[in-house]
Structures are given as structure tokens and as C-alpha cells.
Amino acid sequence: MRLVHDFGHRVLILERGPRTTNAVMAMPAGYMKYLARDTFLEMHQTVPQPQLGGRAPTVPVAKALGGGSAVNAMVYMRGQREDYDEWSDRLGGEGGWSYDELLPHFTGIESNAIFNDRYHGVDGQLKVSFPAHICDTTEDFLVAAQALGHRFNPDFNGAEQAGVGIMQHTYGQWGRYRRRSDAKKAFLDPLDGDPRLSIITEATVTRLVIEKGVVQAVEYRHRGETRRVTAEREVLLAAGSYNSAKLLMLSGIGPADHLRSHDIAVAADLPVGSNLQDHHEVPVIASTTGRSGYFGQDKGWPMLRNGLQYLLFNSGPVTTTGIEACLFYDPDGGARPTIQLYCAPIVYLDRDVSSARPTWGVTLTSCLLRPRARGTVRLRSLDPLDRPLVNSNFFGDPDDLRLTLASLAHARQVLAAGPLGRKIKEELLPGAGASDEDLVKFCGQTVKTNYHPVGTAPMGTDGDARAVVDPQLRVRGIAGLRVIDCSIMPQIVSGNTNAPAMAIGSKAAELVAMGA
């Protein structure tokens, strides 16, 4: 929390979720126990998608102090230089959002266990490391991708992203054990007892009180009561791309026609919720001829054995998230990757798609890095406890589907290459005999979020009709209010969004402290 630690400001944090998660979530592998549960997640079901045959995929978002960093799979990935330089070009160079200008915000908060160079820091609070356990399927995937001509890349956050390699994660050594390094543990816990920082959890913000274009107060519900707090300087909104958009619109900031349809007085007519982007992925799933990967390791005796190994020796499968490696590449042969191909050393089958049973195997899932389609977030009602209407619009642009289909074909080549190919028993999904028409249908049936919604309050210059906030993250036309989460991305980054979210927070603290 740079505003307190570095700049001496007094800060109040209002968080709707609990103050802590639990000991299981702190373990690198622990998040898998909660992926499909609403304990620390809020499940947003999208509106039915015609291009997906009427499916309405579910997109979870965090509900805990520390946000997404407290519940995610902990991948530390910044994206590509071009992502940030394109932001800067859109902003006319204003605000300091180019890659070179943002790099100090990445390195400044990082405590990397492996790298210490221009691209990495070792003196920050956020622990970053490689998995302490790598399984046989991951090793086979690394070799298979190289057999197809992809180079081994030791550092996806370094000079170049393209290639295959092990992903860095936000966990590290805390005392005896390797544990999750989330925003709470890294930045808030060191400030425990500091009188300048106050935190109220299980407090749901219901609206911003705006008078004559100025944010006067924040209303929230806590322990059954509606309360109000006044900011001495500014209100900083970081509720995530869905709920930040919802809160802005409930407060009168958003598309005027939509607000009036809900009888909300318009404080600022801005395109809130109109630039939603999210990474999405489609799998190729195969069984193996023998035991491989992590199938069954979270149940019964294997789970007990792995837990004991972790508790006694701080080693074994519990010290990995299970998703250890990926390949960045472009199916069209370009130098700039458009696909992140994850290797999941397990078979997971959605019962709505196939009646086949999970078994020993591997899933290669193609994540589209820069989808062209844009979705929306709109109000469902005036009730601040109602979840907004989310339209992710997966495959809303035909090129998104084209690239995904091309990556499915390449994923099949990876499965057939090197030592990995010799272990594959059969392709379970989409199936070796699938026609082109079958593959298109399969994409619609299986496409899912990669948990990275962004862009619902994008940055832009005064002349940019698409912009909600300016390059200093101030909401246009409203004084005393900034948005400081992934909502402000004009274009989604080419990688997981946890690391950029923290860099945005660091940058925002500097902007506030400078009075920009």
C-alpha cells in the first residue's frame, strides 16, 4: 500500500469479502479446491450467447481482501511490450503508460527468487518464483513444443515473450513453507497496526454520493446497516471490471440512455461498461496410456500423502499450482504471440459436453491473447446487491474463432510430438474424427473464461469518445474520483492480468501522491 508506506497518506479500504481466506488457499495448490465454489468467489453468469448456441458461461470474480490475487492460480505474467506502448500511443504519450515507463512499477514491487536484472526486482514485497514441483507431463510438453520449432524461453517477463517455458507464480517462502503471495500478504500485512490504514471488511459499497460533479461521500452496507464515509481527498475505485462499472452506473456515471431507463439521474454521460474484454480458451483433451500428471492427487490417500509431504518437507505437488508451463506463439506465424497455450497435466471434462469420465491425461487449452470482440456490462436493476448483466461476447468477432480453431490444430500437433506423443492413448475432445463443422460447434460448447475481464472504464484523452477515465485515471467530468483497477485498460494485455493490476495500483498511488 504505497499511499501509506511511501507517501504517508491516510487510507480507508472498504472490502465486501472477508479479511482472510484460509490455510488451504495459502498453499500453492489450494486454490483448486475452491474454483467452482462461491466461498471466496462471486459467480457471474453471462447473458445467453447466440454465437455459442445460447450458452451462458459463468465468470467468477474474487470476493476477499486482496481481490483476484487472493483466489487466482497465481501466474505472474505481464504481457508484451507492445501492449503498453499501444496504450501510450492511444494516450498521445500522456500519463506515463508506455512499457518503459511502467517497468519500474513492475520491478519495484517484485521480490523475484530467480531473476535480478533490468526486467526484475528483488527488493519489493511481492514474492515471485517458479513452481517447486514440476510433473512429468509438463516436462513432456516442454520438449514436444521444442520439437515443433518453438524455442525454450526461461523468462516470459523478460526481453521477449514468445516460446515455451515454465511460468513464474506469485508464491514464495514464508517461514517454513511456500505460500501464496497475494496483495494482502505482500502489501497490507506489513502495515498491520499502522494508524494511517483502516480496513473494513464485509462492507458492500452501494453508491458514490455525487453533488454538482464532485464525489462527496461513499455509502456502504456493513452488518445490516447503511453507512456513509467522506473522503478528505479522493475516492479510489477498485471493485473489478464488472462491479466497478456497476457502481459507477448506480452512482449516475455511465451511458445516459441506460441510466435513464433505470430512473438514475445522470451525473456524467460516459461509455462505462462498453469495452469489456476477456481472455477465453478452448481445450484439446487426451488420455494417456499410463499414470501421468495430477489426476487423483487431490483426493483420498494421494491427497493425504501430498499434504504430509508438504507439511514435513515443504515439497511435492502441493508446492505447485498444477498449471506449470505454457507456450506463447502465433498460429499465423507472426513474431508477436496471439495465443497462450496452457498445459494442464490433468483431464477435466464438463458433463454438459461429454459423458466420458476424467482419467489420466492432459489438457492443452488455447487462450486468445487479444480478442477483437467487445462485450458489455449493464445494470440488472437498481438493487446494489444485484449482479450486473454481463455480455462477454466470446467469438463475437469471426477472427477470434478463426485463431482459436488454428490453435486447436497446433495443439494436436504438440500432443503428437516427442515423448508426449508416445504417451497419448486417445484424443477425448474434440475427438480425432471431428469435422470442421464439429470443431466450430465444439468451440461454442466449451469456450470459457481465463478469468481476466478488463476494460469497462478505459483510459483515453479528452477527445476520445471511448474513454471513461483520463490518463491520470480520473473519471471524466467528476472531481475526486479515480478508477485504479483493470477496468482502465483500453486494450487487454497479452497475458494474465494479476501482475498488471498490481502495477496499475502502484502507478495510481504515485499519481495520487503527485496530485496529478
Coordinates of C-alpha atoms in Angstrom, one line a residue:
M1 CA 0.0 0.0 0.0
R2 CA 2.3 2.7 -1.4
L3 CA -0.1 5.6 -0.4
V4 CA 0.5 4.8 3.2
H5 CA 4.0 3.4 3.3
D6 CA 5.7 5.5 0.7
F7 CA 3.7 8.7 0.7
G8 CA 2.2 8.9 4.3
H9 CA -1.4 9.2 3.3
R10 CA -4.4 8.1 5.5
V11 CA -6.4 5.4 3.7
L12 CA -9.7 3.6 4.3
I13 CA -10.3 0.3 2.5
L14 CA -13.8 -1.0 2.1
E15 CA -13.9 -4.7 1.1
R16 CA -17.1 -6.7 0.6
G17 CA -15.4 -10.0 1.2
P18 CA -13.7 -11.5 4.3
R19 CA -10.4 -10.3 5.8
T20 CA -8.8 -13.7 5.2
T21 CA -9.4 -16.8 3.2
N22 CA -8.0 -19.9 4.8
A23 CA -4.9 -22.0 5.2
V24 CA -5.8 -24.2 2.2
M25 CA -5.9 -21.1 -0.1
A26 CA -2.5 -20.1 1.1
M27 CA -1.0 -23.3 -0.3
P28 CA 0.1 -23.1 -4.0
A29 CA -2.3 -26.0 -4.9
G30 CA -5.1 -25.0 -2.6
Y31 CA -7.0 -22.7 -5.0
M32 CA -8.2 -25.8 -7.0
K33 CA -10.4 -26.8 -4.0
Y34 CA -12.4 -23.5 -4.5
L35 CA -12.5 -23.0 -8.3
A36 CA -16.2 -23.9 -8.6
R37 CA -17.4 -22.7 -5.2
D38 CA -18.7 -19.4 -4.1
T39 CA -16.8 -19.3 -0.8
F40 CA -14.4 -16.6 -1.9
L41 CA -15.9 -16.0 -5.4
E42 CA -18.9 -14.3 -6.9
M43 CA -20.2 -16.2 -9.8
H44 CA -21.4 -14.0 -12.7
Q45 CA -23.4 -15.9 -15.3
T46 CA -23.2 -14.1 -18.6
V47 CA -26.3 -13.4 -20.7
P48 CA -27.1 -16.2 -23.2
Q49 CA -24.7 -16.0 -26.2
P50 CA -26.3 -16.7 -29.6
Q51 CA -23.0 -17.4 -31.2
L52 CA -22.4 -20.1 -28.6
G53 CA -25.7 -21.8 -29.2
G54 CA -27.4 -20.0 -26.4
R55 CA -24.8 -20.9 -23.7
A56 CA -24.3 -18.5 -20.8
P57 CA -20.8 -19.2 -19.5
T58 CA -20.0 -18.4 -15.8
V59 CA -17.3 -16.0 -15.0
P60 CA -16.2 -15.9 -11.3
V61 CA -14.6 -12.9 -9.7
A62 CA -12.9 -12.5 -6.3
K63 CA -14.7 -11.8 -3.0
A64 CA -11.9 -11.4 -0.4
L65 CA -9.4 -8.9 0.8
G66 CA -6.6 -8.9 -1.8
G67 CA -9.0 -9.3 -4.7
G68 CA -8.1 -11.6 -7.5
S69 CA -4.7 -12.2 -6.1
A70 CA -6.2 -14.0 -3.1
V71 CA -8.1 -16.6 -5.2
N72 CA -6.3 -16.9 -8.5
A73 CA -3.9 -19.6 -9.9
M74 CA -1.0 -17.2 -9.1
V75 CA 0.5 -16.9 -12.6
Y76 CA 2.8 -13.9 -12.8
M77 CA 2.7 -12.7 -16.4
R78 CA 3.0 -9.1 -17.5
G79 CA 2.1 -9.3 -21.2
Q80 CA 4.0 -7.8 -24.1
R81 CA 5.9 -4.5 -24.5
E82 CA 3.6 -3.7 -27.4
D83 CA 0.5 -3.8 -25.2
Y84 CA 1.6 -0.9 -23.1
D85 CA 3.2 1.0 -25.9
E86 CA -0.2 0.8 -27.7
W87 CA -1.8 2.2 -24.6
S88 CA 0.7 5.1 -24.7
D89 CA 0.1 5.8 -28.4
R90 CA -3.6 5.9 -27.8
L91 CA -3.0 8.4 -25.0
G92 CA -0.6 10.5 -27.1
G93 CA 2.2 9.7 -24.6
E94 CA 0.3 11.4 -21.8
G95 CA 0.4 9.9 -18.3
G96 CA 3.4 7.7 -18.5
W97 CA 1.8 4.4 -19.6
S98 CA 4.4 3.0 -22.0
Y99 CA 6.3 -0.2 -21.3
D100 CA 9.5 1.5 -20.3
E101 CA 7.6 3.9 -18.0
L102 CA 5.6 1.1 -16.3
L103 CA 8.5 -1.3 -15.9
P104 CA 9.7 0.4 -12.7
H105 CA 6.3 -0.3 -11.2
F106 CA 6.6 -4.0 -12.0
T107 CA 10.2 -4.3 -10.7
G108 CA 9.7 -2.0 -7.7
I109 CA 7.1 -4.3 -6.1
E110 CA 8.7 -7.6 -7.0
S111 CA 10.9 -9.9 -4.9
N112 CA 11.9 -12.4 -7.5
A113 CA 13.6 -15.6 -6.3
I114 CA 15.2 -16.3 -9.7
F115 CA 15.9 -13.2 -11.7
N116 CA 17.6 -9.9 -10.8
D117 CA 18.2 -7.8 -13.9
R118 CA 16.6 -4.9 -15.9
Y119 CA 13.3 -6.7 -16.0
H120 CA 13.1 -7.9 -12.4
G121 CA 13.4 -6.7 -8.9
V122 CA 14.4 -8.4 -5.7
D123 CA 13.6 -5.7 -3.1
G124 CA 9.9 -5.5 -3.3
Q125 CA 7.2 -7.1 -1.2
L126 CA 5.6 -9.4 -3.8
K127 CA 7.3 -12.8 -3.9
V128 CA 7.7 -14.3 -7.4
S129 CA 9.2 -17.7 -8.1
F130 CA 9.0 -20.9 -10.2
P131 CA 7.0 -23.9 -9.1
A132 CA 8.9 -26.1 -6.7
H133 CA 7.5 -29.2 -8.3
I134 CA 7.3 -30.0 -12.0
C135 CA 5.4 -33.1 -13.2
D136 CA 6.4 -35.5 -16.0
T137 CA 3.6 -34.2 -18.3
T138 CA 4.9 -30.7 -18.0
E139 CA 8.4 -31.8 -19.0
D140 CA 7.0 -33.8 -21.9
F141 CA 5.1 -30.7 -23.1
L142 CA 8.2 -28.5 -23.0
V143 CA 10.1 -31.0 -25.1
A144 CA 7.2 -31.6 -27.5
A145 CA 6.8 -27.8 -28.2
Q146 CA 10.5 -27.5 -28.9
A147 CA 10.3 -30.5 -31.3
L148 CA 8.0 -28.3 -33.4
G149 CA 10.4 -25.4 -33.5
H150 CA 9.4 -23.3 -30.6
R151 CA 12.3 -22.0 -28.6
F152 CA 12.6 -22.6 -24.8
N153 CA 12.0 -19.3 -23.1
P154 CA 13.3 -19.1 -19.5
D155 CA 11.6 -15.8 -18.7
F156 CA 8.3 -14.8 -20.3
N157 CA 8.5 -11.4 -18.5
G158 CA 11.9 -10.6 -19.9
A159 CA 13.1 -9.3 -23.3
E160 CA 10.7 -11.5 -25.3
Q161 CA 7.5 -13.4 -24.6
A162 CA 7.5 -15.9 -27.5
G163 CA 8.4 -19.5 -26.8
V164 CA 7.7 -22.4 -24.4
G165 CA 8.7 -22.4 -20.8
I166 CA 7.8 -22.6 -17.1
M167 CA 5.5 -19.8 -15.8
Q168 CA 6.5 -17.7 -12.8
H169 CA 4.0 -17.5 -10.0
T170 CA 3.2 -15.2 -7.1
Y171 CA 4.2 -17.5 -4.3
G172 CA 7.4 -17.9 -2.3
Q173 CA 8.9 -18.9 1.1
W174 CA 7.0 -17.5 4.1
G175 CA 8.6 -19.1 7.2
R176 CA 8.8 -22.8 6.8
Y177 CA 6.5 -23.1 3.8
R178 CA 6.0 -21.9 0.2
R179 CA 2.8 -19.9 0.3
R180 CA 0.7 -17.6 -1.8
S181 CA 1.9 -14.1 -2.1
D182 CA -1.2 -12.1 -2.6
A183 CA -1.8 -8.3 -2.3
K184 CA -3.0 -8.6 1.2
K185 CA 0.1 -10.6 2.4
A186 CA 2.6 -8.6 0.4
F187 CA 1.3 -5.1 0.9
L188 CA -1.3 -4.9 3.6
D189 CA 0.0 -7.2 6.3
P190 CA 3.3 -5.3 6.7
L191 CA 1.2 -2.2 7.6
D192 CA -0.7 -4.0 10.4
G193 CA -1.1 -1.6 13.3
D194 CA -0.3 1.5 11.2
P195 CA -2.8 4.1 12.3
R196 CA -2.9 5.6 8.8
L197 CA -4.5 2.5 7.4
S198 CA -8.1 1.4 8.2
I199 CA -9.8 -1.7 6.7
I200 CA -13.4 -2.6 6.9
T201 CA -14.3 -6.0 5.5
E202 CA -17.7 -7.5 4.7
A203 CA -18.7 -3.9 3.7
T204 CA -20.5 -3.6 0.3
V205 CA -20.3 -0.2 -1.3
T206 CA -23.7 0.7 -2.7
R207 CA -23.1 4.1 -4.3
L208 CA -21.0 7.1 -4.6
V209 CA -22.7 10.3 -3.4
I210 CA -22.1 12.9 -6.1
E211 CA -23.2 16.6 -5.9
K212 CA -22.5 19.2 -8.6
G213 CA -19.9 16.9 -10.3
V214 CA -18.0 16.2 -7.1
V215 CA -17.8 12.9 -5.1
Q216 CA -18.9 13.9 -1.6
A217 CA -19.1 10.5 0.1
V218 CA -19.3 6.7 -0.2
E219 CA -22.3 4.8 1.0
Y220 CA -21.9 1.1 2.1
R221 CA -23.7 -1.6 3.9
H222 CA -22.0 -3.2 6.9
R223 CA -23.6 -5.6 9.4
G224 CA -27.1 -4.8 8.2
E225 CA -26.7 -1.0 8.3
T226 CA -26.2 1.6 5.6
R227 CA -23.3 3.9 6.5
R228 CA -21.6 6.8 4.8
V229 CA -18.0 7.9 4.9
T230 CA -16.5 11.1 3.4
A231 CA -13.1 11.2 1.7
E232 CA -10.9 14.0 2.7
R233 CA -9.1 13.9 -0.7
E234 CA -10.2 11.3 -3.2
V235 CA -12.2 8.1 -3.7
L236 CA -10.3 5.3 -5.5
L237 CA -12.5 2.7 -7.1
A238 CA -11.0 -0.9 -7.5
A239 CA -14.0 -3.2 -7.5
G240 CA -13.1 -5.1 -10.6
S241 CA -14.3 -4.7 -14.2
Y242 CA -17.8 -5.9 -13.5
N243 CA -18.5 -4.2 -10.2
S244 CA -16.6 -1.0 -10.8
A245 CA -18.8 -0.5 -13.8
K246 CA -21.9 -1.4 -11.8
L247 CA -21.0 1.0 -9.0
L248 CA -20.3 3.9 -11.4
M249 CA -23.6 3.4 -13.2
L250 CA -25.6 3.1 -9.9
S251 CA -24.0 6.5 -9.0
G252 CA -25.1 8.2 -12.2
I253 CA -21.9 7.7 -14.3
G254 CA -22.5 5.8 -17.5
P255 CA -24.4 5.7 -20.8
A256 CA -27.1 8.3 -20.3
D257 CA -29.9 6.3 -22.1
H258 CA -29.2 3.2 -20.0
L259 CA -29.1 5.2 -16.7
R260 CA -32.4 6.9 -17.5
S261 CA -34.0 3.6 -18.3
H262 CA -33.4 2.8 -14.6
D263 CA -34.5 6.3 -13.5
I264 CA -31.0 7.2 -12.4
A265 CA -30.0 10.9 -12.6
V266 CA -27.1 11.3 -15.0
A267 CA -24.0 12.8 -13.4
A268 CA -21.7 12.1 -16.3
D269 CA -22.7 10.6 -19.7
L270 CA -19.7 8.2 -20.2
P271 CA -19.4 4.8 -22.1
V272 CA -19.0 2.8 -18.8
G273 CA -19.2 -0.9 -19.4
S274 CA -19.0 -0.7 -23.2
N275 CA -15.4 -2.0 -23.8
L276 CA -15.5 -5.3 -21.9
Q277 CA -12.7 -7.7 -23.0
D278 CA -11.7 -11.1 -21.5
H279 CA -9.3 -13.8 -22.4
H280 CA -11.1 -17.0 -23.3
E281 CA -9.9 -20.5 -24.1
V282 CA -10.9 -23.8 -25.7
P283 CA -9.3 -27.2 -24.8
V284 CA -7.9 -30.2 -26.6
I285 CA -8.1 -33.2 -24.1
A286 CA -6.3 -36.5 -24.4
S287 CA -6.0 -39.5 -22.2
T288 CA -2.6 -41.2 -21.6
T289 CA -1.5 -44.8 -21.7
G290 CA -0.4 -44.8 -18.0
R291 CA -0.3 -42.6 -14.9
S292 CA 0.7 -39.1 -15.6
G293 CA 0.2 -35.6 -14.3
Y294 CA -2.0 -34.8 -11.3
F295 CA -5.2 -36.9 -11.9
G296 CA -6.5 -38.0 -8.5
Q297 CA -3.8 -36.3 -6.5
D298 CA -6.3 -34.1 -4.6
K299 CA -8.4 -37.0 -3.2
G300 CA -8.1 -39.9 -0.8
W301 CA -4.7 -41.3 0.1
P302 CA -2.7 -39.4 -2.6
M303 CA -4.1 -36.1 -1.1
L304 CA -3.1 -37.1 2.4
R305 CA 0.4 -38.2 1.2
N306 CA 0.9 -35.0 -0.7
G307 CA -0.3 -32.9 2.3
L308 CA 2.1 -34.7 4.6
Q309 CA 5.0 -34.2 2.2
Y310 CA 4.2 -30.5 2.1
L311 CA 3.9 -30.2 5.9
L312 CA 7.0 -32.2 6.7
F313 CA 9.3 -31.3 3.8
N314 CA 7.8 -28.2 2.1
S315 CA 7.9 -30.2 -1.2
G316 CA 5.8 -32.2 -3.6
P317 CA 2.6 -31.5 -5.6
V318 CA 1.2 -29.1 -3.0
T319 CA 4.1 -26.6 -3.9
T320 CA 2.8 -26.1 -7.5
T321 CA -0.5 -24.7 -8.9
G322 CA -0.5 -27.7 -11.3
I323 CA -0.5 -25.4 -14.3
E324 CA 3.2 -25.0 -14.7
A325 CA 4.0 -24.4 -18.4
C326 CA 2.7 -22.7 -21.4
L327 CA 3.6 -21.8 -25.0
F328 CA 3.3 -18.3 -26.4
Y329 CA 3.0 -18.3 -30.2
D330 CA 1.1 -17.1 -33.2
P331 CA -0.8 -19.7 -35.4
D332 CA -0.4 -17.4 -38.3
G333 CA 3.4 -17.4 -38.0
G334 CA 3.9 -13.9 -36.8
A335 CA 6.6 -12.8 -34.4
R336 CA 4.1 -11.4 -31.8
P337 CA 2.2 -14.2 -30.0
T338 CA -1.6 -14.2 -30.2
I339 CA -2.1 -17.5 -28.3
Q340 CA -1.1 -18.6 -24.8
L341 CA -1.3 -22.4 -24.9
Y342 CA -1.5 -23.8 -21.4
C343 CA -0.5 -27.3 -20.4
A344 CA -2.8 -28.7 -17.7
P345 CA -1.5 -32.1 -16.6
I346 CA -5.0 -33.5 -16.0
V347 CA -8.2 -34.4 -17.7
Y348 CA -11.3 -32.4 -16.8
L349 CA -14.5 -33.0 -18.7
D350 CA -17.6 -30.8 -18.4
R351 CA -20.6 -33.1 -18.0
D352 CA -22.6 -30.9 -20.4
V353 CA -20.1 -31.6 -23.2
S354 CA -19.3 -35.3 -22.7
S355 CA -20.2 -38.3 -20.7
A356 CA -16.6 -39.5 -20.6
R357 CA -15.0 -39.9 -17.2
P358 CA -12.0 -37.9 -16.0
T359 CA -8.8 -40.0 -16.2
W360 CA -5.1 -39.9 -16.5
G361 CA -4.3 -37.4 -19.3
V362 CA -3.5 -33.9 -20.4
T363 CA -5.4 -30.8 -21.5
L364 CA -3.9 -28.2 -23.8
T365 CA -6.0 -25.1 -23.7
S366 CA -5.7 -22.3 -26.3
C367 CA -6.2 -18.9 -24.7
L368 CA -6.7 -16.0 -27.2
L369 CA -4.5 -13.1 -26.0
R370 CA -6.1 -10.1 -27.8
P371 CA -9.7 -10.9 -28.7
R372 CA -11.2 -8.4 -31.2
A373 CA -14.8 -8.8 -29.8
R374 CA -16.1 -6.4 -27.2
G375 CA -18.7 -7.1 -24.6
T376 CA -20.7 -5.1 -22.2
V377 CA -21.7 -4.7 -18.6
R378 CA -25.1 -3.2 -17.8
L379 CA -27.3 -2.8 -14.7
R380 CA -29.7 -5.5 -13.9
S381 CA -31.7 -3.3 -11.5
L382 CA -31.3 -0.5 -9.0
D383 CA -30.6 -3.0 -6.3
P384 CA -26.8 -2.6 -5.5
L385 CA -26.7 -6.3 -4.4
D386 CA -27.9 -7.5 -7.8
R387 CA -25.2 -8.7 -10.1
P388 CA -24.8 -6.8 -13.3
L389 CA -25.8 -8.1 -16.7
V390 CA -22.5 -9.3 -18.3
N391 CA -22.2 -10.0 -22.0
S392 CA -18.7 -11.4 -22.6
N393 CA -19.4 -11.8 -26.3
F394 CA -16.9 -14.7 -26.8
F395 CA -16.4 -15.3 -30.5
G396 CA -18.3 -12.1 -31.3
D397 CA -15.7 -11.4 -33.9
P398 CA -15.1 -14.2 -36.5
D399 CA -11.3 -13.7 -36.4
D400 CA -11.4 -14.8 -32.7
L401 CA -12.9 -18.1 -33.7
R402 CA -10.5 -18.5 -36.6
L403 CA -7.4 -18.1 -34.5
T404 CA -8.8 -20.5 -31.8
L405 CA -9.5 -23.1 -34.5
A406 CA -6.0 -22.7 -35.8
S407 CA -4.6 -23.1 -32.3
L408 CA -6.6 -26.3 -31.8
A409 CA -4.9 -27.8 -34.8
H410 CA -1.5 -26.8 -33.5
A411 CA -2.3 -28.2 -30.0
R412 CA -3.0 -31.5 -31.6
Q413 CA 0.5 -31.4 -33.3
V414 CA 2.0 -30.7 -29.8
L415 CA 0.2 -33.7 -28.4
A416 CA 1.6 -35.9 -31.2
A417 CA 5.2 -34.7 -30.9
G418 CA 8.2 -36.1 -29.0
P419 CA 7.8 -38.1 -25.8
L420 CA 4.4 -36.6 -25.1
G421 CA 3.0 -38.2 -28.3
R422 CA 4.3 -41.6 -27.3
K423 CA 2.2 -41.4 -24.1
I424 CA -1.1 -40.3 -25.6
K425 CA -3.8 -43.0 -25.7
E426 CA -6.6 -41.2 -27.5
E427 CA -8.0 -37.7 -28.1
L428 CA -11.1 -37.4 -25.9
L429 CA -12.2 -34.0 -27.0
P430 CA -12.9 -32.7 -29.6
G431 CA -12.2 -36.2 -31.0
A432 CA -9.8 -37.3 -33.8
G433 CA -12.7 -37.7 -36.3
A434 CA -14.2 -34.2 -35.7
S435 CA -15.1 -32.4 -38.9
D436 CA -14.6 -28.6 -39.4
E437 CA -18.3 -28.1 -38.6
D438 CA -17.9 -30.3 -35.4
L439 CA -14.9 -28.2 -34.3
V440 CA -16.8 -24.9 -34.7
K441 CA -19.6 -26.4 -32.6
F442 CA -17.1 -27.7 -30.1
C443 CA -15.6 -24.2 -29.6
G444 CA -19.1 -22.9 -28.8
Q445 CA -19.8 -25.7 -26.4
T446 CA -16.5 -25.4 -24.4
V447 CA -15.2 -21.9 -24.6
K448 CA -14.6 -20.5 -21.1
T449 CA -13.1 -17.5 -19.4
N450 CA -9.5 -17.3 -18.4
Y451 CA -10.7 -15.1 -15.6
H452 CA -9.3 -11.8 -16.9
P453 CA -12.2 -9.3 -17.6
V454 CA -10.9 -5.8 -18.2
G455 CA -11.7 -2.5 -20.0
T456 CA -15.1 -1.3 -18.7
A457 CA -13.7 2.1 -17.8
P458 CA -10.9 2.6 -20.3
M459 CA -8.3 5.4 -20.3
G460 CA -8.3 8.0 -23.0
T461 CA -7.6 11.6 -23.9
D462 CA -10.2 14.4 -23.7
G463 CA -11.1 13.9 -27.4
D464 CA -11.6 10.2 -27.1
A465 CA -15.3 9.4 -27.0
R466 CA -14.5 5.8 -25.9
A467 CA -12.7 7.0 -22.7
V468 CA -14.2 6.9 -19.2
V469 CA -11.0 8.0 -17.3
D470 CA -8.2 10.3 -18.3
P471 CA -4.5 9.2 -18.4
Q472 CA -4.3 10.1 -14.7
L473 CA -7.2 7.7 -14.0
R474 CA -9.6 10.5 -13.1
V475 CA -13.2 9.9 -14.1
R476 CA -14.0 12.4 -16.8
G477 CA -16.4 15.2 -15.6
I478 CA -16.3 14.1 -12.0
A479 CA -14.0 15.5 -9.4
G480 CA -12.5 13.5 -6.6
L481 CA -12.8 10.0 -8.2
R482 CA -10.4 7.7 -9.9
V483 CA -10.7 4.1 -11.1
I484 CA -7.5 2.1 -10.4
D485 CA -8.2 -1.5 -11.4
C486 CA -8.1 -3.4 -14.7
S487 CA -11.2 -1.6 -15.8
I488 CA -9.0 1.2 -17.1
M489 CA -7.2 -0.9 -19.7
P490 CA -8.1 0.3 -23.2
Q491 CA -6.9 -3.0 -24.7
I492 CA -6.4 -6.2 -22.8
V493 CA -2.8 -7.2 -22.2
S494 CA -1.3 -10.3 -23.8
G495 CA -1.0 -12.4 -20.6
N496 CA -2.5 -12.9 -17.2
T497 CA -3.8 -9.8 -15.5
N498 CA -2.7 -10.1 -11.9
A499 CA 0.7 -8.6 -12.4
P500 CA -0.6 -5.6 -14.5
A501 CA -3.3 -5.0 -11.9
M502 CA -0.6 -4.5 -9.2
A503 CA 1.5 -2.3 -11.5
I504 CA -1.6 -0.2 -12.2
G505 CA -2.1 0.1 -8.4
S506 CA 1.5 1.2 -7.9
K507 CA 1.2 3.8 -10.7
A508 CA -2.1 5.1 -9.3
A509 CA -0.6 5.6 -5.9
E510 CA 2.1 7.7 -7.5
L511 CA -0.4 9.8 -9.5
V512 CA -2.5 10.5 -6.3
A513 CA 0.6 11.4 -4.3
M514 CA 1.8 13.8 -7.0
G515 CA -1.6 15.4 -7.2
A516 CA -1.7 14.6 -10.9

